[in-house]
mmCIF file of C-alpha atoms in Angstrom:
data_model
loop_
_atom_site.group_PDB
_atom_site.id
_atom_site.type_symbol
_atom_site.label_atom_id
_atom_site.label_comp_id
_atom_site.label_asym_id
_atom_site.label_seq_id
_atom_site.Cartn_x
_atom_site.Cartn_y
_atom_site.Cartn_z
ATOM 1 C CA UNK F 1 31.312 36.127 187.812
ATOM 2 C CA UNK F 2 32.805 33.992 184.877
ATOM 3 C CA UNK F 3 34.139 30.541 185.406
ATOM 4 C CA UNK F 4 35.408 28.292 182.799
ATOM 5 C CA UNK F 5 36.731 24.895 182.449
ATOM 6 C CA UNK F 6 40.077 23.911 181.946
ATOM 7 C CA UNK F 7 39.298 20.060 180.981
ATOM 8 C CA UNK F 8 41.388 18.651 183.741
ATOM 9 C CA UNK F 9 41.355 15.995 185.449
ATOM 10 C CA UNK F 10 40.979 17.190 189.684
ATOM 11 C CA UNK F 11 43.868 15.540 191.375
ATOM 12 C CA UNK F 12 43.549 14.150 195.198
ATOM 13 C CA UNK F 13 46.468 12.974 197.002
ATOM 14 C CA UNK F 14 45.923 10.054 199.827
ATOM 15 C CA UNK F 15 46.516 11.224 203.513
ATOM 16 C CA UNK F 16 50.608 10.856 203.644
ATOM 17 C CA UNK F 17 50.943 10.381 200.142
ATOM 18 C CA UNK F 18 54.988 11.427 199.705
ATOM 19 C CA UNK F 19 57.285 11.478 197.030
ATOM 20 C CA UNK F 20 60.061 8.451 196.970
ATOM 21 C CA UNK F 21 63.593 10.138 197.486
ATOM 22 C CA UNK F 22 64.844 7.954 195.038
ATOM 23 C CA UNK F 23 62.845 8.654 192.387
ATOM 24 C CA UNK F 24 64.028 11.068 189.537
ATOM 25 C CA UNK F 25 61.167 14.358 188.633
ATOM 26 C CA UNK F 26 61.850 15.879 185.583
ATOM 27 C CA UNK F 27 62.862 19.635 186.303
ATOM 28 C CA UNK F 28 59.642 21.935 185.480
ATOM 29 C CA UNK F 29 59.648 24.814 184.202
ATOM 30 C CA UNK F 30 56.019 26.329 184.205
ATOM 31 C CA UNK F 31 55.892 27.591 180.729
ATOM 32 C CA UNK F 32 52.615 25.255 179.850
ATOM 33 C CA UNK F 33 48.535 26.385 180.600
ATOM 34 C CA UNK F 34 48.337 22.477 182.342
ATOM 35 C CA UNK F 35 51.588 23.281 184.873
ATOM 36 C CA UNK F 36 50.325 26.728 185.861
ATOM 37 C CA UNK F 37 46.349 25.146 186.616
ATOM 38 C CA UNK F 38 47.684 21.845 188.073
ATOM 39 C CA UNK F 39 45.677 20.821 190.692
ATOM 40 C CA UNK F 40 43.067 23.599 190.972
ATOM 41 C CA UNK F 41 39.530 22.843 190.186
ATOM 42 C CA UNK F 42 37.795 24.227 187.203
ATOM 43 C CA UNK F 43 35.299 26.243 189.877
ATOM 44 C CA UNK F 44 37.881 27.782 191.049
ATOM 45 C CA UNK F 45 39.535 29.376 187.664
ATOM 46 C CA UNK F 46 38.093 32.812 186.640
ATOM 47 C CA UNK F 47 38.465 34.787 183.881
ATOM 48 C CA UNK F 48 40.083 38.043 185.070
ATOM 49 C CA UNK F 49 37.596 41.547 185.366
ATOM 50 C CA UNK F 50 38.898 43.607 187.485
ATOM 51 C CA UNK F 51 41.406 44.146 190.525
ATOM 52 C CA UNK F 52 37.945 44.707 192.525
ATOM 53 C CA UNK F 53 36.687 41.700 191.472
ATOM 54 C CA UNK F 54 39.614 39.629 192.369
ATOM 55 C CA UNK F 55 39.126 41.307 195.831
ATOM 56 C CA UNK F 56 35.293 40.238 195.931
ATOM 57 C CA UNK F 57 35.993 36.402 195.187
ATOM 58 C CA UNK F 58 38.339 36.419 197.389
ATOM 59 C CA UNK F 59 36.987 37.893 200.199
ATOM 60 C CA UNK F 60 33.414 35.450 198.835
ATOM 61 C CA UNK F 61 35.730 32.679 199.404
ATOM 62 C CA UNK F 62 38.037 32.924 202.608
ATOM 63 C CA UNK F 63 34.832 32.362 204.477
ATOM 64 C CA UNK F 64 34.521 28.998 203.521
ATOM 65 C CA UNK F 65 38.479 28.253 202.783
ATOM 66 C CA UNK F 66 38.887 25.950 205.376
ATOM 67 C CA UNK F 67 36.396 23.794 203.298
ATOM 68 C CA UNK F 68 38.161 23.978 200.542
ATOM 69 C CA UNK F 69 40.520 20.792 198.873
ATOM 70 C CA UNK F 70 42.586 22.946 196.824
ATOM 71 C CA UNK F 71 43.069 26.641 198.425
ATOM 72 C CA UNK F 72 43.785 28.373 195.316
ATOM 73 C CA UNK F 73 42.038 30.336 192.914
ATOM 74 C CA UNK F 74 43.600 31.187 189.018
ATOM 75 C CA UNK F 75 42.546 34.305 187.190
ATOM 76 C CA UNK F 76 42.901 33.737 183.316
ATOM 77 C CA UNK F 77 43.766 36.543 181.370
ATOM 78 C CA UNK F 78 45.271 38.900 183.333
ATOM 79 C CA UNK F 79 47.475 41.555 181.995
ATOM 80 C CA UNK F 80 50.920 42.271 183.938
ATOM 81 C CA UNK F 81 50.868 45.688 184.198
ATOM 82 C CA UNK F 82 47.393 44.792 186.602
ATOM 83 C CA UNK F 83 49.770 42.660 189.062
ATOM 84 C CA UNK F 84 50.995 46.068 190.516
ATOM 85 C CA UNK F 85 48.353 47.027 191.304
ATOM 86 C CA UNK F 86 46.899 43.869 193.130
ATOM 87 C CA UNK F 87 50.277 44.326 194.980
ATOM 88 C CA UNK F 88 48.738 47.576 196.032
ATOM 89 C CA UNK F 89 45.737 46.111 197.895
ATOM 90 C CA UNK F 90 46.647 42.127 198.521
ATOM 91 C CA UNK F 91 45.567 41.175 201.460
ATOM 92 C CA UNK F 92 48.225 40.051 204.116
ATOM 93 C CA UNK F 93 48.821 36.643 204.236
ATOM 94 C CA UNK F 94 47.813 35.389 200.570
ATOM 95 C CA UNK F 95 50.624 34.328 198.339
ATOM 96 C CA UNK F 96 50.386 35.007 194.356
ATOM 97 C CA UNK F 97 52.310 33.120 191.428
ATOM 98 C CA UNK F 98 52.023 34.798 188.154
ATOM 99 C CA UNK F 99 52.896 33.743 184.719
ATOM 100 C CA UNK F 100 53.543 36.516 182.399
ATOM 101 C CA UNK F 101 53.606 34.756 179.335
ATOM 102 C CA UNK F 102 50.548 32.697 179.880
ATOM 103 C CA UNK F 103 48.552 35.304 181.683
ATOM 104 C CA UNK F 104 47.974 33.629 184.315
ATOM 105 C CA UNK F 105 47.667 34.551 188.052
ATOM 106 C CA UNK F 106 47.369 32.382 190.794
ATOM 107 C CA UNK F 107 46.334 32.835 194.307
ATOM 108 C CA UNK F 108 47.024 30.878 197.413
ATOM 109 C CA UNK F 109 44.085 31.584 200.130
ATOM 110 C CA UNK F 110 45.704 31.512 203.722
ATOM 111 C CA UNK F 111 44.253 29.032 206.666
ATOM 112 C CA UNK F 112 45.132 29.800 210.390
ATOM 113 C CA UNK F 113 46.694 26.437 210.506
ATOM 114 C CA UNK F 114 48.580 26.486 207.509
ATOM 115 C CA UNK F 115 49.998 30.182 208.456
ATOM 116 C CA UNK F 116 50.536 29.255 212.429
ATOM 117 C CA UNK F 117 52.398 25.893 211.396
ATOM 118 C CA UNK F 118 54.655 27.760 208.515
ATOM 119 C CA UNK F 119 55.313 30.355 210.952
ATOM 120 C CA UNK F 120 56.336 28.094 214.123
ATOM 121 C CA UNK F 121 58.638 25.763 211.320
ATOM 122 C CA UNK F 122 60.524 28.756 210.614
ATOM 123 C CA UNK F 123 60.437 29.804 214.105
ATOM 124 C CA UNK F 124 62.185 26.456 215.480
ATOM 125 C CA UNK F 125 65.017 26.927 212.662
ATOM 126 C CA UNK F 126 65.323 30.229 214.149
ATOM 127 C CA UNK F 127 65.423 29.097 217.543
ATOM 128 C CA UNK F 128 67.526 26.735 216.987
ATOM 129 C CA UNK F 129 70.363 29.269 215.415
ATOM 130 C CA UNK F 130 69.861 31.109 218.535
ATOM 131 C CA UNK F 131 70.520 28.325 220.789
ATOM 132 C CA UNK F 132 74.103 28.309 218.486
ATOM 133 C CA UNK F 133 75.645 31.481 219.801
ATOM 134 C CA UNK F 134 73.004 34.003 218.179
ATOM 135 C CA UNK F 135 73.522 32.906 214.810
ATOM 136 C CA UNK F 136 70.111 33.614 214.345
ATOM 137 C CA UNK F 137 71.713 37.395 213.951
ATOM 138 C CA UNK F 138 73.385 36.240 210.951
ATOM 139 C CA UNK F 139 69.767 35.771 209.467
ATOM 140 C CA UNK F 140 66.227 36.893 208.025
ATOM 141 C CA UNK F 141 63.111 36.271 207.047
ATOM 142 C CA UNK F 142 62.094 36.808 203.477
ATOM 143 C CA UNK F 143 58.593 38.709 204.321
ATOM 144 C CA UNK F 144 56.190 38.868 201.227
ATOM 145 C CA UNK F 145 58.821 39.832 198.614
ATOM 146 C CA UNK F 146 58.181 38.199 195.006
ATOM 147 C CA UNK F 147 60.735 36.437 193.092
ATOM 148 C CA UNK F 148 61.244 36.198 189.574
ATOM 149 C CA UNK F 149 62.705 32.906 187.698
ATOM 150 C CA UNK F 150 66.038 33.865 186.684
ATOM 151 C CA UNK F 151 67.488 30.144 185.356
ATOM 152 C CA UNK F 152 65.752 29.113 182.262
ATOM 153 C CA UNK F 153 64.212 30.128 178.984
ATOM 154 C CA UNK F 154 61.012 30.962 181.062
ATOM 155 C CA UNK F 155 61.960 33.841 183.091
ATOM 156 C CA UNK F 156 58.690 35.279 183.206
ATOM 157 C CA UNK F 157 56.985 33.449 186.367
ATOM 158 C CA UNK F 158 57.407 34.846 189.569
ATOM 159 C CA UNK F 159 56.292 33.455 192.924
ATOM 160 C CA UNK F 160 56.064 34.200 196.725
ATOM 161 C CA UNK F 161 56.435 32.001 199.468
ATOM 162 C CA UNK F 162 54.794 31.555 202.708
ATOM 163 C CA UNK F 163 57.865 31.934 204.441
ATOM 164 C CA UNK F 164 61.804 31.440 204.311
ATOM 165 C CA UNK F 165 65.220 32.214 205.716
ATOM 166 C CA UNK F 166 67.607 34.514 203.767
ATOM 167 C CA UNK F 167 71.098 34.862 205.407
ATOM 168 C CA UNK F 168 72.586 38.478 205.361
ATOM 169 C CA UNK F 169 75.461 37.588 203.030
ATOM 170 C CA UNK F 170 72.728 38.505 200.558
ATOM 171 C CA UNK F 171 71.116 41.133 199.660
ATOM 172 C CA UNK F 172 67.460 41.651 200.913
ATOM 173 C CA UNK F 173 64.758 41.633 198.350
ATOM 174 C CA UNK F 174 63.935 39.903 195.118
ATOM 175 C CA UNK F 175 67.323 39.970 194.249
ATOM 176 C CA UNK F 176 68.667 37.937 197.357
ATOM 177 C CA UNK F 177 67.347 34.468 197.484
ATOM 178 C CA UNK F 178 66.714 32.707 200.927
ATOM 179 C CA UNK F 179 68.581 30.005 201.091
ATOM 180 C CA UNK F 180 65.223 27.619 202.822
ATOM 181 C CA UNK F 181 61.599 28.140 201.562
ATOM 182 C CA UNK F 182 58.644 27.199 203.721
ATOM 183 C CA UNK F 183 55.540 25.919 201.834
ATOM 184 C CA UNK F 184 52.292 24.878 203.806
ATOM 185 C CA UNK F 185 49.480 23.839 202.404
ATOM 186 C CA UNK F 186 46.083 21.862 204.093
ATOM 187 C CA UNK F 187 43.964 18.852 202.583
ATOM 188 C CA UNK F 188 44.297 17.920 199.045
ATOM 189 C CA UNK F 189 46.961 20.341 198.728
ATOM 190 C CA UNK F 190 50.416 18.145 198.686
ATOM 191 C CA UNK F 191 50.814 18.212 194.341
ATOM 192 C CA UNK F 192 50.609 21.822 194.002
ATOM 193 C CA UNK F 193 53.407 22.103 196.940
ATOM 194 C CA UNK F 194 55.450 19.785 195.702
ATOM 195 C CA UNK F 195 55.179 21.531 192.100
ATOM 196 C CA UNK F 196 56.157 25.144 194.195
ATOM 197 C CA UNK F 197 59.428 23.043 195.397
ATOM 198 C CA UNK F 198 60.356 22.431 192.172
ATOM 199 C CA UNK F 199 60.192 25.657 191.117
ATOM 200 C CA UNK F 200 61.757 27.075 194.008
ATOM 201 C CA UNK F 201 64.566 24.955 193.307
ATOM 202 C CA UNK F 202 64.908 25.139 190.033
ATOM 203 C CA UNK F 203 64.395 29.147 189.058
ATOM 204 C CA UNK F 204 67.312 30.563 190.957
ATOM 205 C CA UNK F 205 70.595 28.921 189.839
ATOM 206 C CA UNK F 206 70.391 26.828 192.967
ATOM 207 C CA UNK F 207 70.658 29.295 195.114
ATOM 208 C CA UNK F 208 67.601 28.001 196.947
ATOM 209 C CA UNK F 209 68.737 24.775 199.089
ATOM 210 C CA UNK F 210 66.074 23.398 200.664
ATOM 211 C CA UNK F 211 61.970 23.487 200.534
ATOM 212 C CA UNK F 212 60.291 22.862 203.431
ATOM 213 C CA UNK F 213 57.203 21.420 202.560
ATOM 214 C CA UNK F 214 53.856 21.125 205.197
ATOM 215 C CA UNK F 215 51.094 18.998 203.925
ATOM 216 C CA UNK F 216 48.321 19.782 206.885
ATOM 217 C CA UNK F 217 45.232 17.343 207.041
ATOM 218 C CA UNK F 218 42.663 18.913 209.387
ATOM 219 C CA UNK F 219 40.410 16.268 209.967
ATOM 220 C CA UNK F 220 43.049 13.882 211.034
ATOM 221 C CA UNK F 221 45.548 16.162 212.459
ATOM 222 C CA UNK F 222 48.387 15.369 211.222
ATOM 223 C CA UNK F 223 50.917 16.857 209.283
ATOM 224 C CA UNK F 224 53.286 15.722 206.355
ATOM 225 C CA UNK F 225 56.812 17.269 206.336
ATOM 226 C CA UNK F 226 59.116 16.522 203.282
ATOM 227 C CA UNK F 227 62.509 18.204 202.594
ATOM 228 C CA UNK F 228 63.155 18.869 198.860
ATOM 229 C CA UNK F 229 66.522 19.751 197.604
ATOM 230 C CA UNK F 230 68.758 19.339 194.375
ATOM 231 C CA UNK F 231 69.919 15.755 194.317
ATOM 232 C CA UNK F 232 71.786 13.401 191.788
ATOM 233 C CA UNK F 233 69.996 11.625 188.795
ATOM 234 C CA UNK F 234 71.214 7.826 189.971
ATOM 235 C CA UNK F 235 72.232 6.800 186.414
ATOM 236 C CA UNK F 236 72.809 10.244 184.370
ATOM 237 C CA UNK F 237 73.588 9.887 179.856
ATOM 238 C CA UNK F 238 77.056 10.199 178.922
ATOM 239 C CA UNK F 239 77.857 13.554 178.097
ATOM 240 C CA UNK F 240 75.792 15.016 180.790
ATOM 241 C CA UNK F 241 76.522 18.568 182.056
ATOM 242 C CA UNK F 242 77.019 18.995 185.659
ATOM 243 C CA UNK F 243 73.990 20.862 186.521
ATOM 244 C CA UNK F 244 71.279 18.784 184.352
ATOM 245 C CA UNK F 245 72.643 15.928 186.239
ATOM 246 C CA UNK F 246 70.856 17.310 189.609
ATOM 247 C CA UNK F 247 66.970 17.238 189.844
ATOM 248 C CA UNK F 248 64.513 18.247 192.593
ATOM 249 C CA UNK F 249 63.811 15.503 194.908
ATOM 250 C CA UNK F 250 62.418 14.568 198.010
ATOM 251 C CA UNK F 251 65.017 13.660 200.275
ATOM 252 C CA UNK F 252 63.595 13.351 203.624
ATOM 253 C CA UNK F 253 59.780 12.798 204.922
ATOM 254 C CA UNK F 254 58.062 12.183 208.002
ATOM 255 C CA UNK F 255 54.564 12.249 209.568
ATOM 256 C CA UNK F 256 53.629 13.525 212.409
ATOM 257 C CA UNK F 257 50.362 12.593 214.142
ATOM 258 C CA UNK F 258 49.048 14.938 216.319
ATOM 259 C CA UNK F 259 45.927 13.308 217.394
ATOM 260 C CA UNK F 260 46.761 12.286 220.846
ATOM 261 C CA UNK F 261 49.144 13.955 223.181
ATOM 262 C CA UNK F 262 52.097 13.697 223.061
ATOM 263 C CA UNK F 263 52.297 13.527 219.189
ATOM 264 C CA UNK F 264 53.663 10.264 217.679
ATOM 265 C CA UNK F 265 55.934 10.286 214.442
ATOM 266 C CA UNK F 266 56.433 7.822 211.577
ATOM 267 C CA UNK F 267 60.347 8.376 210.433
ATOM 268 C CA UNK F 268 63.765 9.650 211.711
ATOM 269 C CA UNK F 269 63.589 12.146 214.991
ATOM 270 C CA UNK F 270 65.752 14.288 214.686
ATOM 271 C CA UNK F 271 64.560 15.136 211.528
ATOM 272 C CA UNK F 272 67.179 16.478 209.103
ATOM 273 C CA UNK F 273 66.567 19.856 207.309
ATOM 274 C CA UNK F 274 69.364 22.000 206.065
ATOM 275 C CA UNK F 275 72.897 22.089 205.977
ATOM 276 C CA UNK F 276 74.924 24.927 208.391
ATOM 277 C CA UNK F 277 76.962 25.731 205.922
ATOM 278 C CA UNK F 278 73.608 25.904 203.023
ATOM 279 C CA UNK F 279 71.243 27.883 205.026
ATOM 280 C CA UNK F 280 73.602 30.537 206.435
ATOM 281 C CA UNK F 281 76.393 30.252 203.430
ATOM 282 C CA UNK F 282 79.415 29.922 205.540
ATOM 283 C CA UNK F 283 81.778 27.370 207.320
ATOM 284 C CA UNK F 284 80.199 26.164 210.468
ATOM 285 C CA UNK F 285 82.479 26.791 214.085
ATOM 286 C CA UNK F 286 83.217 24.001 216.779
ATOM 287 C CA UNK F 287 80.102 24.805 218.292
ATOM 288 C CA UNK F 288 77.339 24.671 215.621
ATOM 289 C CA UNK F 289 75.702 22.116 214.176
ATOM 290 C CA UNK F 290 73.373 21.295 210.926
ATOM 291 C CA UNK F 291 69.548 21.859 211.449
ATOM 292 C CA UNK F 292 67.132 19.444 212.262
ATOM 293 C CA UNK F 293 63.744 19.396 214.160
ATOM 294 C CA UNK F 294 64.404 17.282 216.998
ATOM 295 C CA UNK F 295 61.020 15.600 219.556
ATOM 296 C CA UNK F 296 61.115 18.964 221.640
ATOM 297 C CA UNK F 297 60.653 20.565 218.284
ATOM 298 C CA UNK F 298 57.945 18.236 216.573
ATOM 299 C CA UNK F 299 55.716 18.364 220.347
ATOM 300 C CA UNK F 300 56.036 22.123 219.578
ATOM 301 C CA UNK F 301 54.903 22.216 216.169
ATOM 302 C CA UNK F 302 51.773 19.434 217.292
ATOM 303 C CA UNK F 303 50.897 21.680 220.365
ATOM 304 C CA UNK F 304 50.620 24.948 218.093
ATOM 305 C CA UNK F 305 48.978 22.977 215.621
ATOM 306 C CA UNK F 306 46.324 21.884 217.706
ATOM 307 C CA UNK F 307 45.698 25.459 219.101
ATOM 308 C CA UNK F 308 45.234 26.479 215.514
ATOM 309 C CA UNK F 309 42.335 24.239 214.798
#
């Protein structure tokens, strides 16, 4: 089993560490070695063998993924036409980013509480359109499908998320973009996630509106939520096009601590996620409203949490 170094530096994020939603992050387009390895340790980059072998390190290391700072792994070197057939035999629940022109492929090892939390996010969105006059009919989920960067010079990445919302105005598949991405992650996780928001939202001609990012810390059970989304640079050159004058950013944040029953929050309740009108991509009626998680919802997502432990 080869592992190499990648000189980095290992990055750890403090508990609740969040990105200001004023600040201004340079759009990123994953075309470098250092973007596509940020964040994973150098024991945890392989050179690439086989499809087989990718299976054996990864089924070597789900035992122990809970352990884990970073879940990821990166295989160096592998060729594309071998990505088909990992499709072929990945294992449900992991979520792969590739890089053609690097070579790169990078794997995202599932955790029960990262997959139960994603899951009951999305589920409370979906509840929620229900509770609106089945709107909820009006909209799917986005399964494992892969998506390839369409919107800059680097249109050879692709990515899957852990879960989203695609409304049926669009066509299903890699071709149809949800319209809200779910990202979880657990531990020292939160600069990789924030790095997937900005390529969600930045690889699609904005037809992503919102990342839903879940930073999960285990050992003091509580979780991070942040809402990325295309906002204005405050104080854009002269001259500057429309759409280089928008940038990801974190617009919205808040903690919930899930420690004690019932959970305690630090930030707005409701907590604002989407737009009616950008997560189903129509006007909204007399009777619906924009989404948010409100307490009922944040006790919800604490309670399953806790059960997932």
């Amino acid at each position: 089993m080869s592992v190499i170094g990648t000189g980095m530096n290992n990055v750890s994020e403090a508990a609740g560490a969040a990105s200001n939603a004023q600040s201004v992050s340079p759009p990123v387009y994953e075309c470098d070695r250092e973007n596509a390895l940020k964040g994973i340790p150098t024991e945890q980059i392989y050179v690439f063998k086989t499809i087989e072998n990718i299976q054996e390190i990864i089924g070597k290391t789900a035992g122990w993924v809970g352990d884990l700072l970073y879940p990821y792994l990166a295989f160096l070197d592998t060729p594309p036409e071998q990505l088909w057939n990992f499709d072929a035999v990945q294992t449900p629940g992991i979520c792969k980013q590739y890089f053609e022109s690097l070579r790169i492929l990078v794997i995202k090892l599932p955790s029960k509480p990262q997959e139960m939390v994603t899951g009951h996010l999305c589920h409370r969105l979906r509840r929620a359109a229900i509770l609106m006059g089945n709107v909820d009919e009006e909209l799917s989920g986005t399964g494992s499908t892969t998506y390839r960067a369409t919107n800059t010079i680097c249109r050879n990445s692709c990515k899957e998320a852990d879960g989203g919302i695609i409304p049926h105005q669009r066509r299903p598949g890699p071709q149809g973009w949800p319209t809200i991405i779910f990202e979880s992650g657990v531990s020292e996780s939160l600069e990789r996630l924030q790095q997937g928001a900005r390529w969600w939202l930045t690889q699609n001609n904005h037809e992503v509106r919102a990342v839903l990012l879940a930073h999960i810390l285990c050992a003091e059970q509580v979780i991070d939520l942040q809402v990325w989304r295309m906002l204005p640079i405050q104080h854009p050159r002269s001259g500057t096009p429309p759409d280089a004058q928008l940038t990801p950013q974190c617009d919205n944040q808040l903690r919930i601590d899930c420690s004690a029953v019932p959970a305690s929050t630090i930030g707005t309740v409701p907590f604002f996620v989407i737009r009616f009108e950008d997560l189903v991509l129509r006007p909204r009626s007399e009777n619906e409203r924009h989404f948010f998680l409100n307490m009922l919802d944040i006790q919800s997502i604490a309670s399953v949490f806790r059960a997932s432990l």
